Short mmCIF file of C-alpha atoms in Angstrom, two decimals:
data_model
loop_
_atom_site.label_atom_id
_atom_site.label_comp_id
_atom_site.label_asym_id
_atom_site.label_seq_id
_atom_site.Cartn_x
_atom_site.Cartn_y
_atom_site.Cartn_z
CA UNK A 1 -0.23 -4.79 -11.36
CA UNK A 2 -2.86 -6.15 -9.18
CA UNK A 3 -4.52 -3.61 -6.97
CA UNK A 4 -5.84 -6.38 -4.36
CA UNK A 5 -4.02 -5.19 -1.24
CA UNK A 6 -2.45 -7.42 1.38
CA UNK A 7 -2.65 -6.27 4.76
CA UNK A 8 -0.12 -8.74 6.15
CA UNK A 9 2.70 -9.14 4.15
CA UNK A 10 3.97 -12.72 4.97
CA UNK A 11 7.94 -13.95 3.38
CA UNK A 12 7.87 -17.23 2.20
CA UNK A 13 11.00 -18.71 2.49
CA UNK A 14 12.33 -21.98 0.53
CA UNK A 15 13.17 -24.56 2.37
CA UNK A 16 12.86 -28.00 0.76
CA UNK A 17 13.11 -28.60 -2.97
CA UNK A 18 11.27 -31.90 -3.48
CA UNK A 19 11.51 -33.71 -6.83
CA UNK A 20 7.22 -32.95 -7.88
CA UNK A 21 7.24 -29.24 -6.44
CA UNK A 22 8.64 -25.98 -4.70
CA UNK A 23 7.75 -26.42 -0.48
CA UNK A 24 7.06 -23.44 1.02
CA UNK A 25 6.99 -22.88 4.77
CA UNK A 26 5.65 -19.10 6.06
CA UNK A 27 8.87 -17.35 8.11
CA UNK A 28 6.85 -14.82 9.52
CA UNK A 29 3.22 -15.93 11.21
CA UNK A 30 1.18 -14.70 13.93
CA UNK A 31 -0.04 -16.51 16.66
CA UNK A 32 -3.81 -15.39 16.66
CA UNK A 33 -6.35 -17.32 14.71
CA UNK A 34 -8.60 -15.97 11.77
CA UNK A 35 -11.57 -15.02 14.59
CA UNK A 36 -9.36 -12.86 16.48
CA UNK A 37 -10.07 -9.27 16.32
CA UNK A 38 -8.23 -6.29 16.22
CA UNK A 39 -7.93 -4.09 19.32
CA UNK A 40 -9.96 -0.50 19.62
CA UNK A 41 -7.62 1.54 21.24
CA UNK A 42 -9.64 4.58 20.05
CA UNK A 43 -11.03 6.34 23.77
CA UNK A 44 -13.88 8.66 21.71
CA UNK A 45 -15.56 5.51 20.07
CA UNK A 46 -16.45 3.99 23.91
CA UNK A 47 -17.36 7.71 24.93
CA UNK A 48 -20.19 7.74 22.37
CA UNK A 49 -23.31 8.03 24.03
CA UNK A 50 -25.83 4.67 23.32
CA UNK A 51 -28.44 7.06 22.05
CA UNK A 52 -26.05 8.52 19.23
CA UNK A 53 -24.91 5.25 18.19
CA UNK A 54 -26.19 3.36 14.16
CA UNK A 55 -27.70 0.40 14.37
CA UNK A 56 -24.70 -1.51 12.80
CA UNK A 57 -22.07 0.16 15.38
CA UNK A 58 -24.57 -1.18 17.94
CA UNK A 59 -24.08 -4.32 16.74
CA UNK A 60 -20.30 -4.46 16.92
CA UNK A 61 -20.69 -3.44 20.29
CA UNK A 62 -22.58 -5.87 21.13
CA UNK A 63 -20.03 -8.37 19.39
CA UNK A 64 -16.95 -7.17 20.91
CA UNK A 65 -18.17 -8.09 24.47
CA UNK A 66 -18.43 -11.77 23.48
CA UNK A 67 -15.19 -11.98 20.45
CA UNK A 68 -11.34 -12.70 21.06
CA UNK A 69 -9.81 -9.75 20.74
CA UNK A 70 -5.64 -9.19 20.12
CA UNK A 71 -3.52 -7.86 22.63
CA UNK A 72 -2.77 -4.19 21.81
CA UNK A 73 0.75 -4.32 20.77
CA UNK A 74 3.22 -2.10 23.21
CA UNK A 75 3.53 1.03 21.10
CA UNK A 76 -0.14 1.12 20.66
CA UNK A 77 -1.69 3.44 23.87
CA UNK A 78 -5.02 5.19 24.30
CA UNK A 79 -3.58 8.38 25.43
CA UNK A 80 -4.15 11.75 23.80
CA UNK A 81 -0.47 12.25 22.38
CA UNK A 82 -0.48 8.62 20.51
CA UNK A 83 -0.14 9.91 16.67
CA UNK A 84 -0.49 6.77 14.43
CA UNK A 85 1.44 9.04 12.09
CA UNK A 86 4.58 9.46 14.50
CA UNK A 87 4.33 6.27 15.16
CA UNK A 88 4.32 4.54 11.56
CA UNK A 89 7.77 7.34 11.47
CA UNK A 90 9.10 5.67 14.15
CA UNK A 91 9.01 1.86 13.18
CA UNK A 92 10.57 3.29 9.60
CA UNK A 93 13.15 4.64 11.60
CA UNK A 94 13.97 1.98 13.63
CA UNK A 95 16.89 -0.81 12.85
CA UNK A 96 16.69 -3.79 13.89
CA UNK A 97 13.94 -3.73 16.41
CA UNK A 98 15.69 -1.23 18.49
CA UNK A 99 12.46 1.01 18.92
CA UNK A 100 14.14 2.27 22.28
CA UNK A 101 16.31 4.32 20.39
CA UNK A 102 13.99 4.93 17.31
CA UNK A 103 11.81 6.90 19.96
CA UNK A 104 14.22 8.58 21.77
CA UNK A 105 15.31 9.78 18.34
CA UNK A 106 12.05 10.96 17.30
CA UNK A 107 11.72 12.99 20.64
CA UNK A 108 15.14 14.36 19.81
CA UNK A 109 14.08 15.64 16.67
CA UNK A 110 10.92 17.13 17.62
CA UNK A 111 12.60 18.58 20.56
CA UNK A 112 15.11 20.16 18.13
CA UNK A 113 12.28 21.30 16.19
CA UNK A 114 10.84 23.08 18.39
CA UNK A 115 13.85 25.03 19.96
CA UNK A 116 15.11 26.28 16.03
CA UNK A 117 11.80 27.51 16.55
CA UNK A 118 11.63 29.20 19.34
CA UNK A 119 14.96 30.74 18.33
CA UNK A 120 13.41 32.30 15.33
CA UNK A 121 10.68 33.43 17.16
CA UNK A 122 12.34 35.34 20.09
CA UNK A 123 14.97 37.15 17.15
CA UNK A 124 11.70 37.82 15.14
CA UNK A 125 9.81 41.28 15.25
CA UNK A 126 6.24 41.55 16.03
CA UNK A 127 4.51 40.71 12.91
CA UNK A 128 6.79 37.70 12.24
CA UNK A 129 5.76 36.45 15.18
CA UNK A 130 2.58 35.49 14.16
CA UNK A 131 3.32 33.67 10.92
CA UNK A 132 6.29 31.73 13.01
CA UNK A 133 4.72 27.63 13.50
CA UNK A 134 6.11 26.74 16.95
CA UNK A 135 4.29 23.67 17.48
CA UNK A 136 6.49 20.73 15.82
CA UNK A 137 3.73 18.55 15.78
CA UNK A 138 2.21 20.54 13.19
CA UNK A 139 5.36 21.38 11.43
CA UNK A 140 6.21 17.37 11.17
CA UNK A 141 2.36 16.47 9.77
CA UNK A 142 2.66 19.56 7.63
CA UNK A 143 6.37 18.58 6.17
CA UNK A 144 5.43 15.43 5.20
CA UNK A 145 1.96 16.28 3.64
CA UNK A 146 4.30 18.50 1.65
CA UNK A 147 6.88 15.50 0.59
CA UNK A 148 3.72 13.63 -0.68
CA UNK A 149 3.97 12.76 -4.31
CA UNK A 150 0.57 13.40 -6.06
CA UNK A 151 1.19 10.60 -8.64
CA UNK A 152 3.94 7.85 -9.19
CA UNK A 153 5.40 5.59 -11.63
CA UNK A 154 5.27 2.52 -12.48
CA UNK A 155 7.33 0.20 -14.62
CA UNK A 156 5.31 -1.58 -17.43
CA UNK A 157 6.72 -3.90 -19.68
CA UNK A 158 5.39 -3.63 -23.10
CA UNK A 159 7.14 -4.68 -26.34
CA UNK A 160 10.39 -6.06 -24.71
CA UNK A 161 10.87 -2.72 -22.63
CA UNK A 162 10.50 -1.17 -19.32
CA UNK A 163 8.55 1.47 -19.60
CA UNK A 164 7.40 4.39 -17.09
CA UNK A 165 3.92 4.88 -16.85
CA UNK A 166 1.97 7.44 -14.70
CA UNK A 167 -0.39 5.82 -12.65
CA UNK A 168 -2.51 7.39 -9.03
CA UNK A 169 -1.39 6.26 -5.71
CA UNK A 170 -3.37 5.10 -2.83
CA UNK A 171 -2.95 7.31 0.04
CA UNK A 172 -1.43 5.45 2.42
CA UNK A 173 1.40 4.28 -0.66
CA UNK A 174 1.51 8.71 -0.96
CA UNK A 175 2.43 8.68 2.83
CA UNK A 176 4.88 5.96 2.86
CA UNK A 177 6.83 7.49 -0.08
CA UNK A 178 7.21 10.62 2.31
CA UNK A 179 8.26 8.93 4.98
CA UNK A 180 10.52 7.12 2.92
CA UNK A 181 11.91 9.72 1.22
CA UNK A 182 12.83 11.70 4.17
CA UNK A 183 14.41 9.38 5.97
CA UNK A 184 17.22 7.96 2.69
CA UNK A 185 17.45 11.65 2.03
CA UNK A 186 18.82 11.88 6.25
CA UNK A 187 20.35 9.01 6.57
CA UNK A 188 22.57 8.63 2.62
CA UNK A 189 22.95 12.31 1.38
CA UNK A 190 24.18 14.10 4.81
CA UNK A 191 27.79 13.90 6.21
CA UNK A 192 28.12 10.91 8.17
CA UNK A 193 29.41 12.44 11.68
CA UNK A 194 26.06 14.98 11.93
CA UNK A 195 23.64 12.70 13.91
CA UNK A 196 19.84 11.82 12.81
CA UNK A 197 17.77 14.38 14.50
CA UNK A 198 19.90 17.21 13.75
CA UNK A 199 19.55 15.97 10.27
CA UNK A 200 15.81 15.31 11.14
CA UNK A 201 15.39 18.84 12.17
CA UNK A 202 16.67 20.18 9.70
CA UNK A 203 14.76 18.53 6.92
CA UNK A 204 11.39 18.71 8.18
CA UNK A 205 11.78 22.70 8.56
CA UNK A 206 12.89 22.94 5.14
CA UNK A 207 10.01 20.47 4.03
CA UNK A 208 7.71 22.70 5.98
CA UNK A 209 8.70 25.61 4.29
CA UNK A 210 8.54 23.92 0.20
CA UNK A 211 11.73 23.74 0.00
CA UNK A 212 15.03 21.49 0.29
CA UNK A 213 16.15 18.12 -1.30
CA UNK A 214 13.13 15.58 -0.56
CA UNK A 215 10.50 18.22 -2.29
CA UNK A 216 12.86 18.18 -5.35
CA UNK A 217 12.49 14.72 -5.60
CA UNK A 218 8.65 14.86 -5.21
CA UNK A 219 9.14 17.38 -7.88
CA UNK A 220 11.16 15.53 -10.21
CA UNK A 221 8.61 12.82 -9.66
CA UNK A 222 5.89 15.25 -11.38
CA UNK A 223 7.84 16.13 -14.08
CA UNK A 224 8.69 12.79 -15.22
CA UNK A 225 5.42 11.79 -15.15
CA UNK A 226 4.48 14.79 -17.32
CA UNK A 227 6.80 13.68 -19.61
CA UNK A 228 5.74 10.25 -19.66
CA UNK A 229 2.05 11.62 -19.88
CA UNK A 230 1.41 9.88 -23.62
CA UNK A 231 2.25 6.39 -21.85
CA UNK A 232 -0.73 6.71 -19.61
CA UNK A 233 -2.85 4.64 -21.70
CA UNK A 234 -0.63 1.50 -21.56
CA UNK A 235 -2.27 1.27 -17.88
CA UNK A 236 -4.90 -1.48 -17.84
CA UNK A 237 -6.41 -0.37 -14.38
CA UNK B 1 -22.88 -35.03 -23.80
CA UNK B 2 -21.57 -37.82 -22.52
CA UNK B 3 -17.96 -38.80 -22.51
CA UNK B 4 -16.74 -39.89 -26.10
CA UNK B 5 -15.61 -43.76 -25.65
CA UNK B 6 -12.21 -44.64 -25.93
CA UNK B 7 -12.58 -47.89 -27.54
CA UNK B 8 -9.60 -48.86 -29.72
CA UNK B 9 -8.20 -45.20 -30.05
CA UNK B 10 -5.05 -45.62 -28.16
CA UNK B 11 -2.11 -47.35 -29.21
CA UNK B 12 -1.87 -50.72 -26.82
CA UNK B 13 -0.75 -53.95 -27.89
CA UNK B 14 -4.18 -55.47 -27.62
CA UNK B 15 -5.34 -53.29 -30.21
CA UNK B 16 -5.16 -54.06 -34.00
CA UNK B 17 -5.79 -51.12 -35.97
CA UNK B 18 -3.95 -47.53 -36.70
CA UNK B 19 -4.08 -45.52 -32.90
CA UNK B 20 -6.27 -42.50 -33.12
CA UNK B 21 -5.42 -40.90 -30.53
CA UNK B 22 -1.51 -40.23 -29.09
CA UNK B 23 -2.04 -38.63 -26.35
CA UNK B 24 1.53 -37.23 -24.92
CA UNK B 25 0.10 -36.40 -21.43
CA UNK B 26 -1.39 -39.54 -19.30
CA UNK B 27 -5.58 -38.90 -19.63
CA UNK B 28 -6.41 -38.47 -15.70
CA UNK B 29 -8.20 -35.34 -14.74
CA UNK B 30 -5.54 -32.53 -12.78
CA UNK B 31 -6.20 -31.39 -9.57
CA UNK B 32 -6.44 -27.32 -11.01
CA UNK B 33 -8.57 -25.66 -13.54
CA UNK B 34 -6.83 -23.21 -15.81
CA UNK B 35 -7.49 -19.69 -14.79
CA UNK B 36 -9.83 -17.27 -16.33
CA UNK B 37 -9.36 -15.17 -19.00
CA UNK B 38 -9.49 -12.13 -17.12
CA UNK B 39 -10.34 -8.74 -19.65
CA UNK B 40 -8.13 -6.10 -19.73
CA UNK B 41 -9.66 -2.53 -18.65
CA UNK B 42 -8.04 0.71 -19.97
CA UNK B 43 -6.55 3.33 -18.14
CA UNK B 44 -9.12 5.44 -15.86
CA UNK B 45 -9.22 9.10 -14.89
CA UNK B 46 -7.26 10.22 -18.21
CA UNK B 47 -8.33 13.56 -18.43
CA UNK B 48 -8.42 14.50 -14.69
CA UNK B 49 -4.57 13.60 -14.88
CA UNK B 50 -4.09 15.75 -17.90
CA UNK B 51 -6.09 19.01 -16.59
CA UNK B 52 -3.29 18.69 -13.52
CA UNK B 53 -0.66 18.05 -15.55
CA UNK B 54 -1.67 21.58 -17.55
CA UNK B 55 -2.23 22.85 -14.21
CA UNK B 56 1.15 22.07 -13.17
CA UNK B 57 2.94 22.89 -16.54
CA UNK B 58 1.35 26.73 -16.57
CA UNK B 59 2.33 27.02 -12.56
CA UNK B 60 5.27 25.50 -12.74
CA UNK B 61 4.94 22.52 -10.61
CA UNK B 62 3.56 24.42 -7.74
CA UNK B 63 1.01 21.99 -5.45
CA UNK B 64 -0.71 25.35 -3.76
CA UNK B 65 -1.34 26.25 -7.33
CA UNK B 66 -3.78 23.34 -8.52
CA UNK B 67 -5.51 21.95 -5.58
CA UNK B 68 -8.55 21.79 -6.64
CA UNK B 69 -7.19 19.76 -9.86
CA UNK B 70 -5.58 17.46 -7.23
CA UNK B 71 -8.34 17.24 -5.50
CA UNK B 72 -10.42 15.90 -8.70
CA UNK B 73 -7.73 13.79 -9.87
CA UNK B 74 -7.71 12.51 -6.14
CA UNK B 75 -11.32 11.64 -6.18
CA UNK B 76 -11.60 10.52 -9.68
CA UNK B 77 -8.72 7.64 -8.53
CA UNK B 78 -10.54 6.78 -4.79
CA UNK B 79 -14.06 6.28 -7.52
CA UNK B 80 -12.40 3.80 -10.13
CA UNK B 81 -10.58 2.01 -6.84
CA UNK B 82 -14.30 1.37 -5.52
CA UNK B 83 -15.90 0.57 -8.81
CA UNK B 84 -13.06 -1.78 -9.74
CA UNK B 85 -13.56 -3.67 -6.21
CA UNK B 86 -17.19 -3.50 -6.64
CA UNK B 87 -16.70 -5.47 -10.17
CA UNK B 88 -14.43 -7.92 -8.87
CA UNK B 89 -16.82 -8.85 -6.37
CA UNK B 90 -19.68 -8.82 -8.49
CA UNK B 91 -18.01 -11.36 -10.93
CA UNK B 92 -16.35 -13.64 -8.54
CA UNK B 93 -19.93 -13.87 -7.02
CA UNK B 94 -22.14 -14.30 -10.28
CA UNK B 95 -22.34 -16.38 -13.49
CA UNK B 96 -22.83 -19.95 -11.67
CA UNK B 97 -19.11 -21.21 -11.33
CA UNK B 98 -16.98 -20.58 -8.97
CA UNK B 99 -13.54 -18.50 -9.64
CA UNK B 100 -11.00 -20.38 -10.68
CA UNK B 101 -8.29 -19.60 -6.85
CA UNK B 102 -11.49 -21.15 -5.05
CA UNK B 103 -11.78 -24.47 -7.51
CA UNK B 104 -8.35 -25.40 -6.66
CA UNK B 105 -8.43 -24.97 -3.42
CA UNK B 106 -11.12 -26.96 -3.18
CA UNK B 107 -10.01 -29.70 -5.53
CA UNK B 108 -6.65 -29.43 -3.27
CA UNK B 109 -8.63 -30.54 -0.32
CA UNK B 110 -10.58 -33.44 -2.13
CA UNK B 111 -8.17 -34.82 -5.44
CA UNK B 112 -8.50 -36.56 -7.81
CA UNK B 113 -6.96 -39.60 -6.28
CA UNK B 114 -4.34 -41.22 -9.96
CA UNK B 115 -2.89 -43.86 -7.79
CA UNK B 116 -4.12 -46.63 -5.36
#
């Protein structure tokens, strides 16, 4: 498995078998050429004061006043309650590029979130009180740090089999599995007429607290790769 | 060393004597190089991975439990990511030639031209 990562994943599609060799045309391209550069949506990293700045963040400065830069896509703001992490959760949400809904789901959920909450916290005595997390923002970053697996699987062929070796992940292939896991375990395992950010809801706060179906299967994740400890050397990275 | 001459080693009906040479591929140079033999590593952060997986065994699969084990096994795997891209750029760079993804897309660009 090679570890050289491809930010842009583009599909290839076939489209015309010629006699000599496979043609492939790219289905999915962008419009920008290779000098184009990404936008800086951050607000903190124009705040900086000149005197606090390196000499090499100086010198992007000084290039981004004179370089093509990308549009900012729509769901990209500068405003204090953009979360890229919310937001990568709501493009995994959405289907077929309805993010309208997507949102409006995710705001549902959190909303929910919040009132099970609050309805815990007003039947709770004193003391309770305090260890009660009200804020769902926390509660949804917390969840999924808890659905991360710490190490994954990979298959290796070796020998004429498949087998499954332990192997690290890169963070942000720890944070997709989360994500992913949370939103199969919603959207397959629940009854069909309960709608997403009931199901949502309901997840995260058990995520939150170590518990329920999608920290089982980070769980049984672990313990297979226990098992397959001995097969760690057939790794060759 | 120069090229070795071909004189009278192929099989043509010009030629009198026993070919030498049957070559079952037409002689013309390709427009790729074969790729590099590339050497296979082994497996990094071994024993950070089995201290966790003790870790875990003894506490039961508990994260809270072993952090700090995580945390090793963590930064053991960020350490061989960088020193693996470090190499790779170090030995595409290095040793005179060109890697082989860069010869063929420049041989792409100018070919070896078989035909008129």
């Amino acid at each position: 498995m090679n570890a050289v990562s491809h930010r842009f994943r583009t599909l290839r599609s076939l489209s015309a078998v010629s006699r000599h060799s496979l043609r492939l045309t790219q289905v999915r391209w962008s419009r920008y050429s290779p000098e184009y550069r990404d936008p800086q949506t951050d607000k903190e990293y124009y705040r900086k004061p000149l005197a606090e700045l390196t000499e090499e963040e100086k010198c992007e400065q000084e290039l981004r006043k004179t370089q093509l830069i990308k549009a900012a896509p729509a769901a990209k703001t500068s405003s204090v309650f953009e979360d890229p992490v919310i937001s990568k959760f709501i493009n995994m949400m959405m289907k077929g590029g309805n993010k309208v809904l997507a949102r409006s789901l995710m705001t549902q959920t959190l909303e929910a979130v919040k009132r099970k909450q609050f309805e815990k916290y007003h039947a709770a005595s004193a003391e309770e009180q305090a260890t009660i997390e009200r804020n769902p923002y926390t509660i949804f970053h917390q969840a999924l740090k808890n659905c991360e697996p710490v190490i994954g699987l990979v298959p290796i062929l070796r020998g004429g089999h498949f087998y499954q070796v332990p192997v690290p992940l890169p963070a942000r292939r720890r944070r997709f599995l989360a994500m992913k896991w949370m939103l199969t375990e919603c959207r397959e395992k629940k009854h069909r007429r309960t709608l997403m950010p009931e199901k949502l809801s309901h997840e995260l706060l058990e995520a939150f607290h170590n518990q329920g179906p999608v920290i089982k299967k980070k769980h049984d994740m672990h313990k297979m790769a226990e098992a397959n400890r001995a097969l760690a050397h057939y790794r060759w990275w | 060393m120069a090229t070795p001459s071909l004189r009278g080693r192929l099989p043509r009906l010009g030629n009198p004597r026993k070919p030498i040479l049957k070559p079952n591929k037409p002689l013309i140079l390709a427009n790729r190089v074969g790729e590099r033999r590339r050497d296979k590593g082994e497996a990094t952060c071994i024993t950070e991975m089995s201290v966790m997986m003790a870790c875990w065994k003894q506490n039961e699969f508990r994260d809270e439990a072993c952090r700090k084990e995580i945390q090793d096994f963590f930064d053991c795997a960020s350490r061989a990511e960088g020193a693996r891209k470090m190499r790779s750029i170090q030995d595409t760079g290095e040793s005179g030639n060109l890697p082989p993804m860069k010869l063929n897309k420049l041989l792409q660009r100018f070919p070896n031209k078989s035909h008129v």
